[in-house]
Amino acid sequence: MNPDQINNRSNGARSVALETTLLAHGVPADTALPLANKLDEIVLAQGADPSVIGVINGKPTAGLTDEELQMLLDAPEVPKVNTANLGVIMQRRSHGATTVSTTMEIAAAAGISVFATGGIGGVHRGYSQRLDISADLAALARFPVAVVTSGVKSLLDVTSTREALETLGVPVIGFQTDSFPAFYIRDSGSGVDARIDDPDELADFVRFELNRTGRGIVIANPVPEADEIPETRFNVWLDQATREADEQGIAGRDVTPFALSRLHELSGGETLRSNLALVKSNAHVAAQIASRL
Ligand code: PSU
Ligand code: MN
């Protein structure tokens, strides 16, 4: 995307990008604004600048004002925007909540190198019946942004997603871990390309790799131990949420928001608590990197 197509209020390299799909479609409505404020606070405390990214009246914007964010959260059914429908949303001058893929695209155009999310999208389970692979994976191979994420969402086929990242040539760095995390779960059983424990070393690698390739990096930061959910318990809720999604014919972009919100309900808020904890932890790590770039 051409930098003059965006409204850039960020501080470029000192900024940490934050996405709006997570806020508008990933958590309950009353949680979104307090979460955004908390993420701002966490990033500022590390000496970096938070930059919430979204689309306002068709304009991709890096650094939403509080009013703009509130407007997006209040807008009924604000569309989820990935790299496939971003152009349509822009041309129609509508609002949009950006996923990992479009947040990366807009961040790159704004000169932002680091982005914190909860969990990136990936290869959905049951892909042998119906192919569903998140646009996030293709974006990681295209846009020069380091994405701090608690691996991929446990509702996906985590092993296949890890393989797809390898195929796309996206480096996966474990921050203080040897294993690829799966959102609510610290260890998916898959590995990382390298483990880095020290934030200075992590920032050095990010600088080196972004310069070298002009493509994305996954920084895998597991959910804090206290907020991890045992896999056996999680699988019971996931089985039910998946069954309901199939029965109701939920497909495409609606799958992830539906599954997350059903999991939050079925778990009595346990997955939400874990989700909030991991996003905050990722914002902390992202800010540590950005403040060193
Ligand atoms: N992380 C979260 N909650 C979310 C998401 C990430 O903790 O809701 C969003 C991101 O915006 C990601 C999207 O890009 O889920 C993936 O959607 P899909 O599977 O349709 O590509
Ligand atoms: Mn999909």
PDB file of C-alpha atoms and ligand atoms in Angstrom:
ATOM      1  CA  MET A   1       0.000   0.000   0.000  1.00  0.00           C
ATOM      2  CA  ASN A   2       1.125   3.491  -0.825  1.00  0.00           C
ATOM      3  CA  PRO A   3       2.016   5.470   2.366  1.00  0.00           C
ATOM      4  CA  ASP A   4      -0.096   8.407   1.157  1.00  0.00           C
ATOM      5  CA  GLN A   5      -3.212   6.232   1.173  1.00  0.00           C
ATOM      6  CA  ILE A   6      -3.087   6.010   4.964  1.00  0.00           C
ATOM      7  CA  ASN A   7      -3.597   8.416   7.809  1.00  0.00           C
ATOM      8  CA  ASN A   8      -0.376   7.977   9.769  1.00  0.00           C
ATOM      9  CA  ARG A   9      -0.351   9.444  13.265  1.00  0.00           C
ATOM     10  CA  SER A  10       2.191   6.950  14.552  1.00  0.00           C
ATOM     11  CA  ASN A  11       5.813   7.475  15.493  1.00  0.00           C
ATOM     12  CA  GLY A  12       7.003   4.799  13.048  1.00  0.00           C
ATOM     13  CA  ALA A  13       9.811   2.716  14.494  1.00  0.00           C
ATOM     14  CA  ARG A  14       9.042   3.642  18.121  1.00  0.00           C
ATOM     15  CA  SER A  15       5.452   2.466  17.782  1.00  0.00           C
ATOM     16  CA  VAL A  16       3.758  -0.798  18.594  1.00  0.00           C
ATOM     17  CA  ALA A  17       0.826  -1.583  16.311  1.00  0.00           C
ATOM     18  CA  LEU A  18      -2.362  -2.934  17.923  1.00  0.00           C
ATOM     19  CA  GLU A  19      -5.250  -4.405  15.930  1.00  0.00           C
ATOM     20  CA  THR A  20      -8.965  -3.653  16.021  1.00  0.00           C
ATOM     21  CA  THR A  21     -10.434  -7.063  15.067  1.00  0.00           C
ATOM     22  CA  LEU A  22      -9.264  -8.437  18.377  1.00  0.00           C
ATOM     23  CA  LEU A  23     -11.027  -5.543  20.123  1.00  0.00           C
ATOM     24  CA  ALA A  24     -14.223  -5.464  18.030  1.00  0.00           C
ATOM     25  CA  HIS A  25     -14.717  -9.192  17.337  1.00  0.00           C
ATOM     26  CA  GLY A  26     -12.461 -11.136  19.716  1.00  0.00           C
ATOM     27  CA  VAL A  27     -13.636 -10.004  23.168  1.00  0.00           C
ATOM     28  CA  PRO A  28     -17.039  -9.046  24.646  1.00  0.00           C
ATOM     29  CA  ALA A  29     -18.079  -5.448  23.913  1.00  0.00           C
ATOM     30  CA  ASP A  30     -17.685  -4.233  27.500  1.00  0.00           C
ATOM     31  CA  THR A  31     -14.120  -5.563  27.650  1.00  0.00           C
ATOM     32  CA  ALA A  32     -12.787  -3.913  24.494  1.00  0.00           C
ATOM     33  CA  LEU A  33     -12.177  -0.335  25.620  1.00  0.00           C
ATOM     34  CA  PRO A  34     -10.680  -1.203  29.024  1.00  0.00           C
ATOM     35  CA  LEU A  35      -8.391  -3.673  27.213  1.00  0.00           C
ATOM     36  CA  ALA A  36      -7.301  -1.036  24.676  1.00  0.00           C
ATOM     37  CA  ASN A  37      -6.532   1.391  27.501  1.00  0.00           C
ATOM     38  CA  LYS A  38      -4.565  -1.237  29.389  1.00  0.00           C
ATOM     39  CA  LEU A  39      -2.525  -2.104  26.282  1.00  0.00           C
ATOM     40  CA  ASP A  40      -1.733   1.599  25.781  1.00  0.00           C
ATOM     41  CA  GLU A  41      -0.521   1.795  29.355  1.00  0.00           C
ATOM     42  CA  ILE A  42       1.657  -1.318  29.061  1.00  0.00           C
ATOM     43  CA  VAL A  43       3.312  -0.082  25.855  1.00  0.00           C
ATOM     44  CA  LEU A  44       3.926   3.425  27.213  1.00  0.00           C
ATOM     45  CA  ALA A  45       5.490   2.007  30.389  1.00  0.00           C
ATOM     46  CA  GLN A  46       8.216   0.417  28.249  1.00  0.00           C
ATOM     47  CA  GLY A  47       9.011   3.682  26.490  1.00  0.00           C
ATOM     48  CA  ALA A  48       7.269   2.804  23.219  1.00  0.00           C
ATOM     49  CA  ASP A  49       4.185   4.350  21.564  1.00  0.00           C
ATOM     50  CA  PRO A  50       0.922   2.429  21.121  1.00  0.00           C
ATOM     51  CA  SER A  51      -0.700   2.779  17.713  1.00  0.00           C
ATOM     52  CA  VAL A  52      -4.155   1.260  17.305  1.00  0.00           C
ATOM     53  CA  ILE A  53      -4.840   0.479  13.644  1.00  0.00           C
ATOM     54  CA  GLY A  54      -8.232   0.430  11.924  1.00  0.00           C
ATOM     55  CA  VAL A  55     -10.150   1.803   8.949  1.00  0.00           C
ATOM     56  CA  ILE A  56     -12.211   4.987   9.453  1.00  0.00           C
ATOM     57  CA  ASN A  57     -14.538   6.059   6.636  1.00  0.00           C
ATOM     58  CA  GLY A  58     -12.385   4.058   4.232  1.00  0.00           C
ATOM     59  CA  LYS A  59      -9.124   5.557   5.476  1.00  0.00           C
ATOM     60  CA  PRO A  60      -6.577   3.087   6.876  1.00  0.00           C
ATOM     61  CA  THR A  61      -5.428   4.800  10.058  1.00  0.00           C
ATOM     62  CA  ALA A  62      -2.396   4.123  12.229  1.00  0.00           C
ATOM     63  CA  GLY A  63      -2.993   5.676  15.631  1.00  0.00           C
ATOM     64  CA  LEU A  64      -6.771   5.868  16.139  1.00  0.00           C
ATOM     65  CA  THR A  65      -7.946   8.553  18.537  1.00  0.00           C
ATOM     66  CA  ASP A  66     -10.036   7.422  21.513  1.00  0.00           C
ATOM     67  CA  GLU A  67     -13.096   8.851  19.742  1.00  0.00           C
ATOM     68  CA  GLU A  68     -12.364   6.928  16.540  1.00  0.00           C
ATOM     69  CA  LEU A  69     -11.836   3.689  18.442  1.00  0.00           C
ATOM     70  CA  GLN A  70     -15.056   4.232  20.366  1.00  0.00           C
ATOM     71  CA  MET A  71     -16.871   4.889  17.078  1.00  0.00           C
ATOM     72  CA  LEU A  72     -15.563   1.599  15.606  1.00  0.00           C
ATOM     73  CA  LEU A  73     -16.585  -0.323  18.704  1.00  0.00           C
ATOM     74  CA  ASP A  74     -20.049   1.274  18.682  1.00  0.00           C
ATOM     75  CA  ALA A  75     -20.661   0.861  14.951  1.00  0.00           C
ATOM     76  CA  PRO A  76     -23.099  -2.002  14.372  1.00  0.00           C
ATOM     77  CA  GLU A  77     -21.411  -4.933  12.647  1.00  0.00           C
ATOM     78  CA  VAL A  78     -18.221  -3.180  11.645  1.00  0.00           C
ATOM     79  CA  PRO A  79     -16.708  -5.521   9.040  1.00  0.00           C
ATOM     80  CA  LYS A  80     -13.650  -7.601   9.759  1.00  0.00           C
ATOM     81  CA  VAL A  81     -11.059  -6.533   7.199  1.00  0.00           C
ATOM     82  CA  ASN A  82      -8.301  -8.761   5.882  1.00  0.00           C
ATOM     83  CA  THR A  83      -6.015  -8.198   2.904  1.00  0.00           C
ATOM     84  CA  ALA A  84      -8.678  -9.553   0.536  1.00  0.00           C
ATOM     85  CA  ASN A  85     -11.459  -7.050   1.326  1.00  0.00           C
ATOM     86  CA  LEU A  86      -9.392  -4.030   2.458  1.00  0.00           C
ATOM     87  CA  GLY A  87      -9.614  -2.356  -0.948  1.00  0.00           C
ATOM     88  CA  VAL A  88     -13.398  -2.765  -1.091  1.00  0.00           C
ATOM     89  CA  ILE A  89     -13.807  -1.229   2.364  1.00  0.00           C
ATOM     90  CA  MET A  90     -11.535   1.691   1.392  1.00  0.00           C
ATOM     91  CA  GLN A  91     -13.276   2.384  -1.872  1.00  0.00           C
ATOM     92  CA  ARG A  92     -16.722   2.266  -0.237  1.00  0.00           C
ATOM     93  CA  ARG A  93     -15.505   4.564   2.535  1.00  0.00           C
ATOM     94  CA  SER A  94     -16.740   2.298   5.263  1.00  0.00           C
ATOM     95  CA  HIS A  95     -15.296   1.557   8.689  1.00  0.00           C
ATOM     96  CA  GLY A  96     -13.338  -1.613   9.254  1.00  0.00           C
ATOM     97  CA  ALA A  97     -11.731  -3.588  12.038  1.00  0.00           C
ATOM     98  CA  THR A  98      -8.307  -4.796  10.902  1.00  0.00           C
ATOM     99  CA  THR A  99      -7.111  -8.382  11.388  1.00  0.00           C
ATOM    100  CA  VAL A 100      -3.470  -9.356  11.761  1.00  0.00           C
ATOM    101  CA  SER A 101      -3.057  -9.340   7.958  1.00  0.00           C
ATOM    102  CA  THR A 102      -4.305  -5.790   7.338  1.00  0.00           C
ATOM    103  CA  THR A 103      -2.809  -4.433  10.543  1.00  0.00           C
ATOM    104  CA  MET A 104       0.545  -5.643   9.206  1.00  0.00           C
ATOM    105  CA  GLU A 105      -0.099  -4.104   5.785  1.00  0.00           C
ATOM    106  CA  ILE A 106      -1.020  -0.709   7.268  1.00  0.00           C
ATOM    107  CA  ALA A 107       1.748  -0.845   9.897  1.00  0.00           C
ATOM    108  CA  ALA A 108       4.318  -1.488   7.179  1.00  0.00           C
ATOM    109  CA  ALA A 109       3.070   1.526   5.211  1.00  0.00           C
ATOM    110  CA  ALA A 110       3.278   3.616   8.403  1.00  0.00           C
ATOM    111  CA  GLY A 111       6.874   2.556   9.075  1.00  0.00           C
ATOM    112  CA  ILE A 112       5.943   0.518  12.161  1.00  0.00           C
ATOM    113  CA  SER A 113       8.056  -2.611  12.710  1.00  0.00           C
ATOM    114  CA  VAL A 114       6.458  -4.275  15.726  1.00  0.00           C
ATOM    115  CA  PHE A 115       2.892  -5.436  16.331  1.00  0.00           C
ATOM    116  CA  ALA A 116       1.247  -7.168  19.281  1.00  0.00           C
ATOM    117  CA  THR A 117      -1.784  -9.441  18.925  1.00  0.00           C
ATOM    118  CA  GLY A 118      -3.283 -12.383  20.837  1.00  0.00           C
ATOM    119  CA  GLY A 119      -2.897 -15.246  18.417  1.00  0.00           C
ATOM    120  CA  ILE A 120      -2.423 -15.141  14.658  1.00  0.00           C
ATOM    121  CA  GLY A 121      -4.811 -16.959  12.341  1.00  0.00           C
ATOM    122  CA  GLY A 122      -3.700 -20.075  10.501  1.00  0.00           C
ATOM    123  CA  VAL A 123      -4.818 -23.393   9.073  1.00  0.00           C
ATOM    124  CA  HIS A 124      -8.263 -24.345  10.385  1.00  0.00           C
ATOM    125  CA  ARG A 125      -9.044 -27.882  11.520  1.00  0.00           C
ATOM    126  CA  GLY A 126     -10.878 -30.022   9.000  1.00  0.00           C
ATOM    127  CA  TYR A 127      -9.024 -28.431   6.090  1.00  0.00           C
ATOM    128  CA  SER A 128      -9.084 -31.732   4.196  1.00  0.00           C
ATOM    129  CA  GLN A 129     -12.879 -31.302   3.852  1.00  0.00           C
ATOM    130  CA  ARG A 130     -12.885 -27.548   3.353  1.00  0.00           C
ATOM    131  CA  LEU A 131      -9.812 -25.380   2.937  1.00  0.00           C
ATOM    132  CA  ASP A 132      -9.682 -22.445   5.347  1.00  0.00           C
ATOM    133  CA  ILE A 133      -6.314 -20.770   5.819  1.00  0.00           C
ATOM    134  CA  SER A 134      -6.081 -17.302   7.360  1.00  0.00           C
ATOM    135  CA  ALA A 135      -4.844 -14.399   5.254  1.00  0.00           C
ATOM    136  CA  ASP A 136      -2.540 -13.724   8.229  1.00  0.00           C
ATOM    137  CA  LEU A 137      -0.112 -16.375   6.994  1.00  0.00           C
ATOM    138  CA  ALA A 138       0.279 -14.855   3.535  1.00  0.00           C
ATOM    139  CA  ALA A 139       0.657 -11.397   5.099  1.00  0.00           C
ATOM    140  CA  LEU A 140       3.532 -12.622   7.258  1.00  0.00           C
ATOM    141  CA  ALA A 141       5.358 -13.567   4.077  1.00  0.00           C
ATOM    142  CA  ARG A 142       4.754 -10.124   2.552  1.00  0.00           C
ATOM    143  CA  PHE A 143       4.989  -7.326   5.112  1.00  0.00           C
ATOM    144  CA  PRO A 144       8.087  -6.382   7.140  1.00  0.00           C
ATOM    145  CA  VAL A 145       6.618  -6.446  10.635  1.00  0.00           C
ATOM    146  CA  ALA A 146       7.535  -8.527  13.694  1.00  0.00           C
ATOM    147  CA  VAL A 147       4.318  -9.927  15.173  1.00  0.00           C
ATOM    148  CA  VAL A 148       4.351 -10.817  18.865  1.00  0.00           C
ATOM    149  CA  THR A 149       1.773 -13.574  19.341  1.00  0.00           C
ATOM    150  CA  SER A 150       1.025 -16.448  21.700  1.00  0.00           C
ATOM    151  CA  GLY A 151       1.502 -18.803  18.782  1.00  0.00           C
ATOM    152  CA  VAL A 152      -1.676 -19.577  16.903  1.00  0.00           C
ATOM    153  CA  LYS A 153      -5.166 -19.947  18.267  1.00  0.00           C
ATOM    154  CA  SER A 154      -5.690 -23.393  19.811  1.00  0.00           C
ATOM    155  CA  LEU A 155      -8.888 -23.800  17.804  1.00  0.00           C
ATOM    156  CA  LEU A 156      -6.783 -24.187  14.661  1.00  0.00           C
ATOM    157  CA  ASP A 157      -4.719 -27.074  13.389  1.00  0.00           C
ATOM    158  CA  VAL A 158      -1.592 -25.858  15.170  1.00  0.00           C
ATOM    159  CA  THR A 159       0.846 -28.397  13.723  1.00  0.00           C
ATOM    160  CA  SER A 160      -0.245 -27.665  10.144  1.00  0.00           C
ATOM    161  CA  THR A 161      -0.069 -23.917  10.782  1.00  0.00           C
ATOM    162  CA  ARG A 162       3.477 -24.281  12.093  1.00  0.00           C
ATOM    163  CA  GLU A 163       4.371 -26.185   8.908  1.00  0.00           C
ATOM    164  CA  ALA A 164       2.726 -23.540   6.728  1.00  0.00           C
ATOM    165  CA  LEU A 165       4.871 -20.825   8.344  1.00  0.00           C
ATOM    166  CA  GLU A 166       7.917 -22.908   7.452  1.00  0.00           C
ATOM    167  CA  THR A 167       6.703 -23.253   3.852  1.00  0.00           C
ATOM    168  CA  LEU A 168       6.228 -19.498   3.599  1.00  0.00           C
ATOM    169  CA  GLY A 169       9.730 -18.922   4.964  1.00  0.00           C
ATOM    170  CA  VAL A 170       8.527 -17.007   8.017  1.00  0.00           C
ATOM    171  CA  PRO A 171      11.000 -17.262  10.916  1.00  0.00           C
ATOM    172  CA  VAL A 172       9.437 -18.277  14.240  1.00  0.00           C
ATOM    173  CA  ILE A 173      11.387 -17.100  17.276  1.00  0.00           C
ATOM    174  CA  GLY A 174      10.455 -18.406  20.716  1.00  0.00           C
ATOM    175  CA  PHE A 175      10.796 -15.715  23.362  1.00  0.00           C
ATOM    176  CA  GLN A 176      12.045 -17.571  26.443  1.00  0.00           C
ATOM    177  CA  THR A 177      10.632 -20.829  25.052  1.00  0.00           C
ATOM    178  CA  ASP A 178      11.729 -23.771  22.912  1.00  0.00           C
ATOM    179  CA  SER A 179       8.200 -24.713  21.900  1.00  0.00           C
ATOM    180  CA  PHE A 180       5.605 -23.143  19.672  1.00  0.00           C
ATOM    181  CA  PRO A 181       2.715 -22.005  21.888  1.00  0.00           C
ATOM    182  CA  ALA A 182      -0.971 -22.468  21.087  1.00  0.00           C
ATOM    183  CA  PHE A 183      -2.794 -19.477  22.566  1.00  0.00           C
ATOM    184  CA  TYR A 184      -4.322 -20.786  25.847  1.00  0.00           C
ATOM    185  CA  ILE A 185      -1.708 -23.554  25.901  1.00  0.00           C
ATOM    186  CA  ARG A 186       2.027 -22.906  26.408  1.00  0.00           C
ATOM    187  CA  ASP A 187       3.365 -25.860  24.441  1.00  0.00           C
ATOM    188  CA  SER A 188       1.718 -27.154  21.257  1.00  0.00           C
ATOM    189  CA  GLY A 189       4.266 -29.902  20.716  1.00  0.00           C
ATOM    190  CA  SER A 190       5.741 -28.084  17.691  1.00  0.00           C
ATOM    191  CA  GLY A 191       9.060 -26.250  17.815  1.00  0.00           C
ATOM    192  CA  VAL A 192      10.510 -22.848  16.942  1.00  0.00           C
ATOM    193  CA  ASP A 193      13.390 -21.893  14.649  1.00  0.00           C
ATOM    194  CA  ALA A 194      15.345 -20.366  17.505  1.00  0.00           C
ATOM    195  CA  ARG A 195      14.909 -19.459  21.131  1.00  0.00           C
ATOM    196  CA  ILE A 196      15.928 -15.986  22.322  1.00  0.00           C
ATOM    197  CA  ASP A 197      15.706 -15.153  26.025  1.00  0.00           C
ATOM    198  CA  ASP A 198      17.042 -11.612  26.174  1.00  0.00           C
ATOM    199  CA  PRO A 199      15.052  -8.573  24.902  1.00  0.00           C
ATOM    200  CA  ASP A 200      18.230  -6.853  23.637  1.00  0.00           C
ATOM    201  CA  GLU A 201      19.133  -9.912  21.566  1.00  0.00           C
ATOM    202  CA  LEU A 202      15.540 -10.183  20.363  1.00  0.00           C
ATOM    203  CA  ALA A 203      15.524  -6.561  19.169  1.00  0.00           C
ATOM    204  CA  ASP A 204      18.888  -7.116  17.443  1.00  0.00           C
ATOM    205  CA  PHE A 205      17.487 -10.094  15.550  1.00  0.00           C
ATOM    206  CA  VAL A 206      14.314  -8.229  14.560  1.00  0.00           C
ATOM    207  CA  ARG A 207      16.338  -5.318  13.171  1.00  0.00           C
ATOM    208  CA  PHE A 208      18.662  -7.682  11.295  1.00  0.00           C
ATOM    209  CA  GLU A 209      15.924  -9.869   9.833  1.00  0.00           C
ATOM    210  CA  LEU A 210      13.545  -7.069   8.784  1.00  0.00           C
ATOM    211  CA  ASN A 211      16.439  -5.406   6.959  1.00  0.00           C
ATOM    212  CA  ARG A 212      17.536  -8.661   5.409  1.00  0.00           C
ATOM    213  CA  THR A 213      14.215  -9.886   4.045  1.00  0.00           C
ATOM    214  CA  GLY A 214      11.614  -7.114   4.054  1.00  0.00           C
ATOM    215  CA  ARG A 215       9.171  -9.794   5.261  1.00  0.00           C
ATOM    216  CA  GLY A 216       7.479 -10.657   8.539  1.00  0.00           C
ATOM    217  CA  ILE A 217       8.669 -12.429  11.686  1.00  0.00           C
ATOM    218  CA  VAL A 218       6.707 -14.381  14.295  1.00  0.00           C
ATOM    219  CA  ILE A 219       7.782 -13.761  17.882  1.00  0.00           C
ATOM    220  CA  ALA A 220       6.126 -16.549  19.866  1.00  0.00           C
ATOM    221  CA  ASN A 221       5.438 -15.577  23.478  1.00  0.00           C
ATOM    222  CA  PRO A 222       3.528 -18.172  25.521  1.00  0.00           C
ATOM    223  CA  VAL A 223       0.558 -17.272  27.742  1.00  0.00           C
ATOM    224  CA  PRO A 224       1.731 -16.597  31.343  1.00  0.00           C
ATOM    225  CA  GLU A 225       1.843 -19.869  33.307  1.00  0.00           C
ATOM    226  CA  ALA A 226      -0.848 -18.770  35.759  1.00  0.00           C
ATOM    227  CA  ASP A 227      -3.298 -18.152  32.900  1.00  0.00           C
ATOM    228  CA  GLU A 228      -2.744 -21.347  30.926  1.00  0.00           C
ATOM    229  CA  ILE A 229      -5.750 -23.645  30.362  1.00  0.00           C
ATOM    230  CA  PRO A 230      -5.275 -27.440  30.543  1.00  0.00           C
ATOM    231  CA  GLU A 231      -5.714 -28.895  27.069  1.00  0.00           C
ATOM    232  CA  THR A 232      -8.154 -31.640  28.114  1.00  0.00           C
ATOM    233  CA  ARG A 233     -10.554 -29.083  29.575  1.00  0.00           C
ATOM    234  CA  PHE A 234     -10.197 -26.767  26.610  1.00  0.00           C
ATOM    235  CA  ASN A 235     -10.924 -29.570  24.138  1.00  0.00           C
ATOM    236  CA  VAL A 236     -14.351 -30.224  25.683  1.00  0.00           C
ATOM    237  CA  TRP A 237     -15.405 -26.603  25.081  1.00  0.00           C
ATOM    238  CA  LEU A 238     -13.830 -26.558  21.642  1.00  0.00           C
ATOM    239  CA  ASP A 239     -15.646 -29.715  20.547  1.00  0.00           C
ATOM    240  CA  GLN A 240     -18.963 -28.166  21.506  1.00  0.00           C
ATOM    241  CA  ALA A 241     -18.191 -24.782  19.886  1.00  0.00           C
ATOM    242  CA  THR A 242     -17.081 -26.533  16.693  1.00  0.00           C
ATOM    243  CA  ARG A 243     -20.195 -28.698  16.596  1.00  0.00           C
ATOM    244  CA  GLU A 244     -22.411 -25.625  16.976  1.00  0.00           C
ATOM    245  CA  ALA A 245     -20.511 -23.747  14.251  1.00  0.00           C
ATOM    246  CA  ASP A 246     -21.062 -26.648  11.853  1.00  0.00           C
ATOM    247  CA  GLU A 247     -24.750 -26.937  12.738  1.00  0.00           C
ATOM    248  CA  GLN A 248     -25.284 -23.218  12.189  1.00  0.00           C
ATOM    249  CA  GLY A 249     -23.302 -23.201   8.940  1.00  0.00           C
ATOM    250  CA  ILE A 250     -20.772 -20.633  10.214  1.00  0.00           C
ATOM    251  CA  ALA A 251     -18.039 -20.207   7.587  1.00  0.00           C
ATOM    252  CA  GLY A 252     -15.278 -17.922   6.340  1.00  0.00           C
ATOM    253  CA  ARG A 253     -14.530 -14.776   8.318  1.00  0.00           C
ATOM    254  CA  ASP A 254     -17.227 -15.574  10.881  1.00  0.00           C
ATOM    255  CA  VAL A 255     -15.587 -18.770  12.135  1.00  0.00           C
ATOM    256  CA  THR A 256     -12.966 -17.219  14.441  1.00  0.00           C
ATOM    257  CA  PRO A 257     -15.221 -14.611  16.144  1.00  0.00           C
ATOM    258  CA  PHE A 258     -17.959 -17.224  16.636  1.00  0.00           C
ATOM    259  CA  ALA A 259     -15.581 -19.782  18.127  1.00  0.00           C
ATOM    260  CA  LEU A 260     -13.882 -17.286  20.459  1.00  0.00           C
ATOM    261  CA  SER A 261     -17.144 -15.936  21.788  1.00  0.00           C
ATOM    262  CA  ARG A 262     -18.662 -19.414  22.315  1.00  0.00           C
ATOM    263  CA  LEU A 263     -15.489 -20.528  24.110  1.00  0.00           C
ATOM    264  CA  HIS A 264     -15.708 -17.506  26.415  1.00  0.00           C
ATOM    265  CA  GLU A 265     -19.314 -18.470  27.253  1.00  0.00           C
ATOM    266  CA  LEU A 266     -18.821 -22.232  27.572  1.00  0.00           C
ATOM    267  CA  SER A 267     -15.758 -21.816  29.801  1.00  0.00           C
ATOM    268  CA  GLY A 268     -17.540 -19.391  32.112  1.00  0.00           C
ATOM    269  CA  GLY A 269     -15.027 -16.662  31.225  1.00  0.00           C
ATOM    270  CA  GLU A 270     -11.922 -18.793  31.664  1.00  0.00           C
ATOM    271  CA  THR A 271     -10.785 -18.514  28.033  1.00  0.00           C
ATOM    272  CA  LEU A 272     -11.474 -14.765  28.105  1.00  0.00           C
ATOM    273  CA  ARG A 273      -9.288 -14.314  31.172  1.00  0.00           C
ATOM    274  CA  SER A 274      -6.509 -16.280  29.494  1.00  0.00           C
ATOM    275  CA  ASN A 275      -6.965 -14.350  26.232  1.00  0.00           C
ATOM    276  CA  LEU A 276      -6.692 -10.969  27.996  1.00  0.00           C
ATOM    277  CA  ALA A 277      -3.605 -12.088  29.929  1.00  0.00           C
ATOM    278  CA  LEU A 278      -1.764 -13.243  26.840  1.00  0.00           C
ATOM    279  CA  VAL A 279      -2.556 -10.119  24.808  1.00  0.00           C
ATOM    280  CA  LYS A 280      -1.181  -7.933  27.617  1.00  0.00           C
ATOM    281  CA  SER A 281       1.937 -10.064  27.863  1.00  0.00           C
ATOM    282  CA  ASN A 282       2.431  -9.770  24.089  1.00  0.00           C
ATOM    283  CA  ALA A 283       2.053  -5.976  24.241  1.00  0.00           C
ATOM    284  CA  HIS A 284       4.724  -5.896  26.939  1.00  0.00           C
ATOM    285  CA  VAL A 285       7.191  -7.913  24.833  1.00  0.00           C
ATOM    286  CA  ALA A 286       6.395  -5.927  21.661  1.00  0.00           C
ATOM    287  CA  ALA A 287       7.042  -2.675  23.500  1.00  0.00           C
ATOM    288  CA  GLN A 288      10.344  -4.014  24.810  1.00  0.00           C
ATOM    289  CA  ILE A 289      11.392  -4.666  21.206  1.00  0.00           C
ATOM    290  CA  ALA A 290      10.110  -1.363  19.771  1.00  0.00           C
ATOM    291  CA  SER A 291      11.803   0.702  22.470  1.00  0.00           C
ATOM    292  CA  ARG A 292      15.122  -0.887  21.448  1.00  0.00           C
ATOM    293  CA  LEU A 293      14.832  -0.442  17.660  1.00  0.00           C
TER     294      LEU A 293
HETATM  295  N1  PSU B   1      -6.073 -12.646  18.531  1.00  0.00           N
HETATM  296  C1  PSU B   1      -7.008 -12.656  19.524  1.00  0.00           C
HETATM  297  N2  PSU B   1      -8.320 -12.501  19.157  1.00  0.00           N
HETATM  298  C2  PSU B   1      -8.703 -12.305  17.844  1.00  0.00           C
HETATM  299  C3  PSU B   1      -7.709 -12.298  16.813  1.00  0.00           C
HETATM  300  C4  PSU B   1      -6.414 -12.468  17.220  1.00  0.00           C
HETATM  301  O1  PSU B   1      -6.666 -12.825  20.703  1.00  0.00           O
HETATM  302  O2  PSU B   1      -9.890 -12.113  17.589  1.00  0.00           O
HETATM  303  C5  PSU B   1      -8.138 -12.078  15.368  1.00  0.00           C
HETATM  304  C6  PSU B   1      -6.982 -11.469  14.578  1.00  0.00           C
HETATM  305  O3  PSU B   1      -7.462 -10.276  14.015  1.00  0.00           O
HETATM  306  C7  PSU B   1      -6.666 -12.484  13.485  1.00  0.00           C
HETATM  307  C8  PSU B   1      -8.020 -13.055  13.239  1.00  0.00           C
HETATM  308  O4  PSU B   1      -6.087 -11.897  12.348  1.00  0.00           O
HETATM  309  O5  PSU B   1      -8.481 -13.251  14.591  1.00  0.00           O
HETATM  310  C9  PSU B   1      -7.965 -14.319  12.400  1.00  0.00           C
HETATM  311  O6  PSU B   1      -9.160 -14.450  11.713  1.00  0.00           O
HETATM  312  P1  PSU B   1      -9.277 -15.526  10.480  1.00  0.00           P
HETATM  313  O7  PSU B   1      -9.111 -16.854  11.154  1.00  0.00           O
HETATM  314  O8  PSU B   1     -10.650 -15.313   9.897  1.00  0.00           O
HETATM  315  O9  PSU B   1      -8.187 -15.195   9.531  1.00  0.00           O
HETATM  316 MN    MN B   2     -10.596 -18.101   7.319  1.00  0.00          MN
END
